[in-house]
Coordinates of C-alpha atoms (C1' of nucleotides) in Angstrom, one line a residue:
Chain A
M1 CA -42.3 67.2 -35.4
R2 CA -44.2 65.5 -32.1
T3 CA -43.5 62.1 -33.4
I4 CA -40.1 63.3 -32.4
L5 CA -41.2 64.6 -29.3
E6 CA -42.5 61.3 -28.2
A7 CA -39.7 59.5 -28.8
A8 CA -37.2 62.5 -27.4
E9 CA -39.8 61.4 -24.2
R10 CA -39.4 57.6 -23.8
V11 CA -35.7 57.8 -24.6
F12 CA -34.6 60.4 -22.1
A13 CA -37.1 59.1 -19.9
A14 CA -34.7 55.7 -20.3
N15 CA -31.6 57.6 -20.1
P16 CA -31.7 61.3 -19.5
A17 CA -28.2 61.3 -21.2
A18 CA -28.8 59.2 -24.4
T19 CA -27.6 60.3 -28.0
M20 CA -29.6 62.4 -30.6
E21 CA -29.0 59.1 -32.8
Q22 CA -30.6 57.3 -30.2
V23 CA -33.6 59.7 -29.9
A24 CA -33.4 59.5 -34.3
Q25 CA -34.0 55.6 -34.1
A26 CA -36.7 55.6 -31.4
A27 CA -38.2 58.2 -34.0
G28 CA -37.8 56.4 -36.5
V29 CA -36.1 59.0 -38.7
A30 CA -32.3 60.1 -39.4
R31 CA -30.4 62.1 -36.9
T32 CA -29.9 64.8 -39.0
T33 CA -33.7 65.2 -40.1
V34 CA -33.8 65.8 -36.6
H35 CA -31.4 68.7 -36.7
R36 CA -33.2 70.3 -39.2
R37 CA -36.4 69.9 -36.7
F38 CA -34.1 70.9 -33.9
A39 CA -30.8 73.7 -34.0
T40 CA -29.4 71.6 -31.0
R41 CA -29.9 68.8 -28.8
E42 CA -30.7 71.8 -26.3
A43 CA -33.5 73.2 -28.2
L44 CA -34.9 69.5 -28.5
V45 CA -34.8 69.3 -24.9
E46 CA -36.6 73.1 -24.1
E47 CA -39.3 72.3 -25.9
L48 CA -40.1 69.3 -24.9
T49 CA -39.3 70.9 -20.8
G50 CA -41.9 73.8 -22.5
W51 CA -44.7 71.6 -23.8
A52 CA -44.6 69.5 -20.1
A53 CA -44.4 73.1 -18.6
R54 CA -47.8 74.2 -20.1
Q55 CA -49.6 70.5 -19.8
F56 CA -49.0 71.2 -15.9
A57 CA -49.7 74.6 -15.5
E58 CA -53.1 73.4 -17.4
A59 CA -53.5 70.4 -15.7
V60 CA -52.9 72.4 -12.3
A61 CA -55.6 74.7 -13.9
S62 CA -58.1 72.7 -14.1
A63 CA -58.6 71.2 -11.1
H64 CA -60.0 74.7 -10.1
V65 CA -57.7 74.3 -6.9
D66 CA -59.4 77.9 -5.8
S67 CA -62.8 77.3 -5.6
T68 CA -62.7 73.7 -4.4
P69 CA -63.2 72.4 -1.3
P70 CA -59.6 71.7 0.2
L71 CA -59.9 68.0 -0.1
V72 CA -61.7 68.1 -2.9
A73 CA -59.2 70.3 -4.7
L74 CA -56.1 68.5 -2.9
Y75 CA -57.2 65.0 -4.7
Q76 CA -57.8 66.2 -8.3
V77 CA -54.7 67.9 -8.4
T78 CA -53.0 65.4 -7.5
A79 CA -54.8 63.1 -10.2
N80 CA -53.7 65.6 -12.5
V81 CA -50.5 66.2 -11.9
L82 CA -50.2 62.3 -11.9
R83 CA -51.5 61.9 -15.6
V84 CA -49.1 64.3 -16.9
K85 CA -46.1 63.1 -15.1
T86 CA -46.1 59.7 -15.6
N87 CA -46.5 60.3 -19.2
W88 CA -43.5 62.9 -19.4
W89 CA -41.4 62.3 -16.5
F90 CA -38.3 63.2 -18.2
A91 CA -39.7 66.3 -19.4
M92 CA -41.2 67.1 -16.0
S93 CA -38.0 66.2 -14.5
R94 CA -36.7 69.7 -16.0
T95 CA -39.9 71.9 -15.1
G96 CA -37.2 73.2 -12.1
D97 CA -35.1 74.6 -14.6
R98 CA -33.8 78.0 -14.1
A99 CA -32.3 77.8 -17.7
H100 CA -36.2 77.5 -18.9
P101 CA -37.8 80.7 -18.3
E102 CA -41.7 79.9 -19.4
A103 CA -41.1 76.4 -17.1
A104 CA -39.3 78.1 -14.4
R105 CA -42.3 81.0 -14.4
V106 CA -44.8 77.3 -14.4
H107 CA -43.1 76.3 -11.7
E108 CA -43.4 79.1 -9.2
E109 CA -46.8 79.8 -9.8
V110 CA -47.7 76.2 -9.0
R111 CA -45.7 76.4 -6.0
D112 CA -47.8 79.2 -5.1
D113 CA -51.3 77.5 -5.6
C114 CA -50.4 74.7 -3.8
E115 CA -49.2 77.0 -1.4
R116 CA -52.6 78.8 -1.3
L117 CA -54.2 74.7 -1.1
L118 CA -52.0 74.0 1.5
R119 CA -53.2 76.8 3.6
R120 CA -57.1 76.6 3.2
A121 CA -56.8 73.4 3.6
R122 CA -55.1 73.7 7.1
E123 CA -57.6 76.6 8.2
A124 CA -60.4 74.1 7.1
G125 CA -59.2 71.7 10.0
V126 CA -57.6 69.5 6.8
L127 CA -54.1 70.0 8.3
R128 CA -53.9 69.8 11.7
P129 CA -53.1 73.7 12.7
D130 CA -49.1 72.7 13.9
A131 CA -48.6 71.3 10.1
D132 CA -45.6 73.2 8.9
L133 CA -46.4 73.8 5.5
G134 CA -42.7 74.5 3.9
W135 CA -42.0 70.8 4.8
T136 CA -45.5 69.7 4.0
R137 CA -45.2 70.9 0.7
R138 CA -42.0 69.6 0.1
V139 CA -43.6 66.1 1.3
Y140 CA -46.7 66.4 -1.0
Y141 CA -43.7 66.9 -4.6
A142 CA -41.9 64.1 -2.9
L143 CA -44.8 61.5 -2.6
I144 CA -46.2 62.6 -6.3
H145 CA -42.4 61.8 -7.0
E146 CA -42.7 58.3 -5.6
A147 CA -46.1 57.8 -7.2
A148 CA -44.7 59.4 -10.2
A149 CA -42.5 56.5 -10.7
E150 CA -44.2 53.8 -9.8
G151 CA -47.2 54.8 -12.5
V152 CA -44.1 54.9 -15.3
A153 CA -42.6 51.6 -13.9
E154 CA -45.6 49.5 -13.5
G155 CA -48.2 51.5 -14.9
G156 CA -51.6 52.1 -12.6
E157 CA -54.1 54.5 -12.8
A158 CA -53.6 58.2 -11.7
E159 CA -56.7 58.0 -9.8
A160 CA -55.3 55.1 -7.4
L161 CA -52.3 57.0 -7.1
A162 CA -53.8 59.5 -6.4
T163 CA -55.7 58.1 -4.2
R164 CA -52.2 56.6 -1.8
V165 CA -50.9 60.0 -2.1
V166 CA -53.5 61.8 -0.5
D167 CA -54.1 59.3 1.8
A168 CA -50.3 59.3 2.9
L169 CA -50.1 62.8 3.2
L170 CA -52.7 62.9 5.9
R171 CA -52.9 60.0 7.5
G172 CA -49.3 58.8 7.7
F173 CA -49.0 54.9 8.3
G174 CA -48.9 54.9 11.8
S175 CA -51.7 53.4 13.9
P176 CA -54.2 56.5 15.7
T177 CA -53.3 55.4 19.1
A178 CA -49.6 55.2 18.8
P179 CA -47.8 57.3 20.6
V180 CA -46.0 60.6 19.3
I181 CA -42.5 60.9 18.7
A182 CA -42.2 64.8 19.0
Chain B
M1 CA -6.3 59.4 -2.0
R2 CA -9.1 60.0 0.6
T3 CA -8.8 63.2 -0.6
I4 CA -9.3 63.0 -4.1
L5 CA -12.8 60.4 -3.2
E6 CA -14.4 63.7 -0.9
A7 CA -14.0 66.3 -4.0
A8 CA -15.3 64.4 -6.1
E9 CA -17.9 63.5 -4.1
R10 CA -18.3 67.3 -3.5
V11 CA -18.0 68.1 -7.4
F12 CA -20.4 65.3 -8.6
A13 CA -22.8 66.3 -5.3
A14 CA -23.1 69.7 -7.2
N15 CA -22.6 68.5 -11.2
P16 CA -23.3 64.7 -11.1
A17 CA -21.5 65.2 -15.0
A18 CA -18.5 66.7 -14.1
T19 CA -15.4 66.0 -15.3
M20 CA -12.3 64.5 -14.7
E21 CA -10.5 67.9 -14.2
Q22 CA -13.0 69.7 -12.1
V23 CA -12.7 67.2 -9.5
A24 CA -8.9 66.7 -10.0
Q25 CA -8.9 70.9 -9.7
A26 CA -11.0 70.3 -6.3
A27 CA -8.7 68.1 -4.9
G28 CA -6.2 70.1 -5.7
V29 CA -4.1 68.0 -7.8
A30 CA -3.3 67.5 -11.5
R31 CA -5.9 65.6 -14.2
T32 CA -2.9 63.2 -14.5
T33 CA -2.6 62.2 -10.9
V34 CA -6.4 61.5 -10.3
H35 CA -6.2 59.2 -13.3
R36 CA -2.8 57.4 -12.1
R37 CA -5.2 56.4 -8.7
F38 CA -7.8 55.4 -10.4
A39 CA -7.4 54.4 -13.9
T40 CA -10.8 55.3 -15.3
R41 CA -13.9 57.4 -14.5
E42 CA -15.7 54.9 -14.1
A43 CA -13.8 53.2 -11.4
L44 CA -13.3 56.6 -9.4
V45 CA -17.2 56.4 -9.2
E46 CA -17.1 53.0 -8.6
E47 CA -15.0 53.5 -5.9
L48 CA -17.0 56.7 -4.4
T49 CA -20.2 54.1 -4.7
G50 CA -18.5 51.2 -2.4
W51 CA -17.0 53.6 0.3
A52 CA -21.2 54.9 0.6
A53 CA -22.5 51.7 0.8
R54 CA -20.0 50.9 3.7
Q55 CA -21.1 53.8 5.2
F56 CA -24.8 52.6 4.6
A57 CA -24.2 49.1 5.7
E58 CA -22.7 50.1 9.2
A59 CA -24.9 53.5 9.7
V60 CA -28.4 50.6 9.0
A61 CA -26.0 48.5 11.2
S62 CA -25.6 50.4 14.3
A63 CA -29.3 51.1 14.7
H64 CA -29.8 47.1 15.9
V65 CA -32.9 47.2 13.9
D66 CA -34.3 43.4 15.2
S67 CA -33.2 44.0 18.7
T68 CA -34.4 47.7 19.5
P69 CA -38.3 48.4 19.7
P70 CA -39.6 49.4 16.5
L71 CA -40.3 52.9 17.3
V72 CA -37.2 53.2 18.5
A73 CA -35.4 51.7 15.9
L74 CA -36.7 53.8 13.5
Y75 CA -36.1 57.0 14.6
Q76 CA -32.3 55.6 15.0
V77 CA -31.8 54.5 11.8
T78 CA -33.3 57.1 9.9
A79 CA -31.1 59.6 12.0
N80 CA -27.9 57.3 11.0
V81 CA -28.9 57.1 7.2
L82 CA -29.0 60.5 7.6
R83 CA -26.1 61.4 8.7
V84 CA -24.4 59.3 5.7
K85 CA -26.9 60.6 2.8
T86 CA -26.4 64.2 3.9
N87 CA -22.5 63.9 4.1
W88 CA -22.3 61.3 0.9
W89 CA -25.0 62.3 -1.1
F90 CA -24.3 61.5 -4.6
A91 CA -22.3 58.1 -3.9
M92 CA -25.8 57.3 -1.7
S93 CA -27.2 58.1 -4.6
R94 CA -25.6 55.2 -6.5
T95 CA -26.2 52.5 -4.0
G96 CA -29.0 51.0 -6.1
D97 CA -26.6 51.0 -8.2
R98 CA -27.0 47.0 -10.0
A99 CA -23.6 47.1 -12.1
H100 CA -21.8 47.3 -8.8
P101 CA -22.1 43.7 -6.9
E102 CA -21.4 45.2 -3.5
A103 CA -23.6 47.9 -3.4
A104 CA -26.4 46.5 -4.8
R105 CA -26.0 43.8 -2.1
V106 CA -26.0 46.4 0.8
H107 CA -29.4 47.6 -0.7
E108 CA -30.4 45.0 -0.9
E109 CA -29.8 43.9 2.7
V110 CA -31.2 46.9 3.8
R111 CA -33.7 46.4 2.4
D112 CA -34.6 43.6 3.9
D113 CA -34.0 44.8 7.6
C114 CA -36.4 48.4 6.5
E115 CA -39.5 45.7 5.9
R116 CA -38.4 43.1 8.6
L117 CA -38.6 46.8 11.1
L118 CA -42.1 48.1 9.2
R119 CA -43.5 44.7 9.7
R120 CA -42.3 44.5 13.2
A121 CA -43.6 48.0 14.1
R122 CA -47.1 46.7 12.4
E123 CA -47.0 44.1 14.6
A124 CA -46.7 46.2 17.6
G125 CA -49.0 48.5 16.8
V126 CA -47.1 51.1 15.6
L127 CA -48.2 51.4 11.9
R128 CA -52.1 50.9 11.0
P129 CA -52.6 47.1 10.4
D130 CA -54.3 47.9 6.9
A131 CA -50.7 50.0 6.5
D132 CA -49.5 47.9 2.3
L133 CA -45.7 47.5 3.7
G134 CA -44.4 48.0 0.2
W135 CA -46.0 51.8 -0.2
T136 CA -45.5 52.5 3.6
R137 CA -41.2 51.2 2.2
R138 CA -41.3 54.0 -0.8
V139 CA -42.8 56.6 1.3
Y140 CA -39.8 56.2 4.0
Y141 CA -37.5 56.0 1.7
A142 CA -38.6 59.3 -0.6
L143 CA -39.2 61.0 2.7
I144 CA -35.7 59.9 4.0
H145 CA -34.5 61.5 0.2
E146 CA -36.1 64.7 0.4
A147 CA -34.8 65.0 4.2
A148 CA -31.7 65.2 3.0
A149 CA -31.6 66.9 -0.1
E150 CA -32.6 69.3 2.9
G151 CA -29.9 68.9 5.2
V152 CA -27.1 69.0 1.9
A153 CA -28.8 72.5 0.9
E154 CA -29.7 74.0 4.1
G155 CA -27.7 72.2 6.6
G156 CA -29.5 70.6 9.8
E157 CA -29.0 68.4 12.4
A158 CA -29.4 64.3 11.1
E159 CA -31.8 64.0 14.7
A160 CA -34.5 67.1 13.9
L161 CA -34.5 65.8 10.4
A162 CA -35.4 62.2 11.5
T163 CA -37.8 63.7 13.5
R164 CA -40.1 65.2 11.2
V165 CA -39.1 62.5 8.4
V166 CA -40.5 59.9 11.2
D167 CA -43.1 62.3 12.2
A168 CA -44.8 62.7 8.5
L169 CA -45.0 59.4 8.2
L170 CA -46.3 57.8 11.0
R171 CA -49.1 60.5 11.3
G172 CA -49.2 63.0 8.2
F173 CA -50.1 66.1 8.2
G174 CA -53.5 66.1 8.4
S175 CA -55.8 66.7 11.5
P176 CA -56.9 63.4 13.1
T177 CA -60.8 65.0 12.9
A178 CA -60.5 65.3 9.5
P179 CA -62.5 62.4 7.1
V180 CA -60.5 59.6 5.6
I181 CA -60.3 59.8 1.6
A182 CA -60.8 55.9 1.1
Chain C
dA1 C1' -45.2 67.4 -65.9
dT2 C1' -43.7 71.1 -63.0
dG3 C1' -42.2 72.8 -58.8
dA4 C1' -41.8 72.7 -53.7
dC5 C1' -40.8 70.3 -50.0
dT6 C1' -39.1 66.9 -47.0
dT7 C1' -36.2 63.2 -46.3
dG8 C1' -32.5 59.7 -45.6
dC9 C1' -27.4 59.5 -46.6
dA10 C1' -22.7 59.9 -46.7
dA11 C1' -19.2 63.1 -45.5
dC12 C1' -17.1 66.6 -43.2
dA13 C1' -15.6 69.8 -40.0
dC14 C1' -15.2 70.6 -34.5
dT15 C1' -15.6 69.8 -29.7
dT16 C1' -14.7 67.9 -25.3
dA17 C1' -14.0 64.7 -22.5
dT18 C1' -11.2 60.5 -22.0
dG19 C1' -6.9 58.0 -21.3
dT20 C1' -1.5 57.2 -21.9
dT21 C1' 3.2 58.6 -22.1
dG22 C1' 7.9 60.5 -21.0
dC23 C1' 9.9 64.1 -18.2
dG24 C1' 12.1 66.7 -15.0
dA25 C1' 11.4 69.0 -10.1
dG26 C1' 10.4 67.8 -5.4
dT27 C1' 10.5 65.3 -1.3
dA28 C1' 11.8 61.7 2.4
dA29 C1' 14.3 57.8 3.8
dT30 C1' 18.7 55.0 4.1
Chain D
dA1 C1' 24.1 61.1 -2.1
dT2 C1' 21.9 57.6 -4.2
dT3 C1' 17.4 55.4 -4.3
dA4 C1' 12.9 55.2 -4.5
dC5 C1' 8.4 57.4 -4.8
dT6 C1' 5.3 61.4 -6.2
dC7 C1' 3.7 64.4 -8.8
dG8 C1' 3.1 68.6 -12.3
dC9 C1' 3.4 70.1 -16.8
dA10 C1' 3.1 68.9 -21.7
dA11 C1' 2.0 67.0 -25.3
dC12 C1' -0.4 63.3 -27.4
dA13 C1' -3.7 60.0 -28.9
dT14 C1' -8.6 58.2 -29.3
dA15 C1' -13.5 57.8 -29.3
dA16 C1' -18.0 59.8 -29.5
dG17 C1' -21.4 63.4 -29.8
dT18 C1' -23.0 67.4 -32.0
dG19 C1' -24.0 70.2 -35.8
dT20 C1' -23.9 71.1 -40.8
dT21 C1' -23.6 70.2 -45.7
dG22 C1' -24.4 68.8 -50.7
dC23 C1' -26.9 65.5 -53.5
dA24 C1' -30.1 61.8 -54.4
dA25 C1' -34.6 60.3 -53.7
dG26 C1' -39.4 60.5 -52.7
dT27 C1' -43.7 62.4 -51.7
dC28 C1' -47.9 65.8 -52.6
dA29 C1' -50.7 69.6 -54.7
dT30 C1' -51.7 72.2 -58.5

DNA sequence: ATGACTTGCAACACTTATGTTGCGAGTAAT
DNA sequence: ATTACTCGCAACATAAGTGTTGCAAGTCAT
C-alpha cells in the first residue's frame, strides 16, 4: 500500500528508529497488516529506498543536465532534487546505501552526472578554473542537504531554496572586494 | 574510565547503534565493567556528549572570536572546531541534543558567538552587505560538517580543511566574471 | 447468497539488548 | 598477612521489538 509507505516516510523522517507499531499507527492500520505487505522491517525500508531512488533518478534525468547550459542545468537539477528530497527526507537519506543495489546504482549515476555537469561548468567559465571539482561536488551536496532540511522543517518553495543553494555555491558570502584567504 | 569513553567514541562513530558489548570489547573490558562505571547506555552517551561539549566550548573560546579581526577569527575558530569534531565525531553529533542541558547551553552560546562574528564580518566588509546571516551560518555549519566528515574518513590537517571551508564560504566556486543567478 | 479477499485482534514464539547480582581471582597498599 | 579494591565470568531477569498464526468480521464482485 502506498498509504503505508507514505506513513513510514513520515514516521521515519521524524525518528529513524521508529517502530513498526508506530508506522502502522500512522498509517491507520494494524501492525500485522504492515507485516502482511512487508515481510520484515528491512523489506519496508528497502521498498522506501527504492521508491525514493527512482524519484531521485527521474528528478535528475528531467533536468537534461547534459544538453542544457551549465548554469541553467545546475539550477534546474537543484530545484528538482530539492522537491524530491523535502518530500522523501528519510528515504533519500538511504540513497547511498550499499545494501540496496538499485539505490547504489542511481547514486553513482547521479554522481557521475554531477561531476560531468561541474566539469562543463568549469570549462564554460561558470566555475573558477582552479575549482577542486571533488570538493565542489561535496559542498554542493551539503548545500542541498541543508536547504532540504530547512524545507522539511519550515516548508518553502523548491525554486527559492535552489536559488539560494546555487548562489551560495557560486558566489559564497564574501564581499568581492575582500582579501582572499589562500 | 577514559579508556571506555574513547572506545565508545570510536565504536559509536562507526555505528551509532552499536552495542554495549561492542563498546566493552573495543575498550578491552567486560561488559559488566562498563555497566559498573556507567549505569545505563544513556548515561554513557550523556557523559560522552558532555565531554565533547566542553571540548567544543573550549575550542571556540580559545579563538577569541570577539577580539580578533573577523577574518582571522573565522579561520581560527574553524580550525579549532574541526580539530575537535574530527576526534569526537559521534559525541559532537549530539551537541545539539536538547536532552543534555550542558550541551544545549554550549550549543546556544556558540551559535550566538557565531552570529556575532558573522555580523562583525559583514560590518567589516568581509561578508557582502546583503548576506543573509541565518543562511550564512547554516551553510558555514554544513561546510564544517562536511570537512570534518572528510577529516574522519581520510585524515587531513585541520588547518588545510579550515582553509577550504573559509574559502568556500567566502568565495564560493564560481568565476568572478560569471553572471549572477539572482 | 456465495466465494475470494482483506483487515483487525489476540496470542504466541523468538531474538536481542539491557541491566543486575554473586563469586572468585588478581592486584596493591599498609 | 590482612584489607580493600577492581575486574572477569557466568547466570539471571527483564523489556521491547519482530515476525507468525488462527480466527472472526467486514467488504466487494458476481
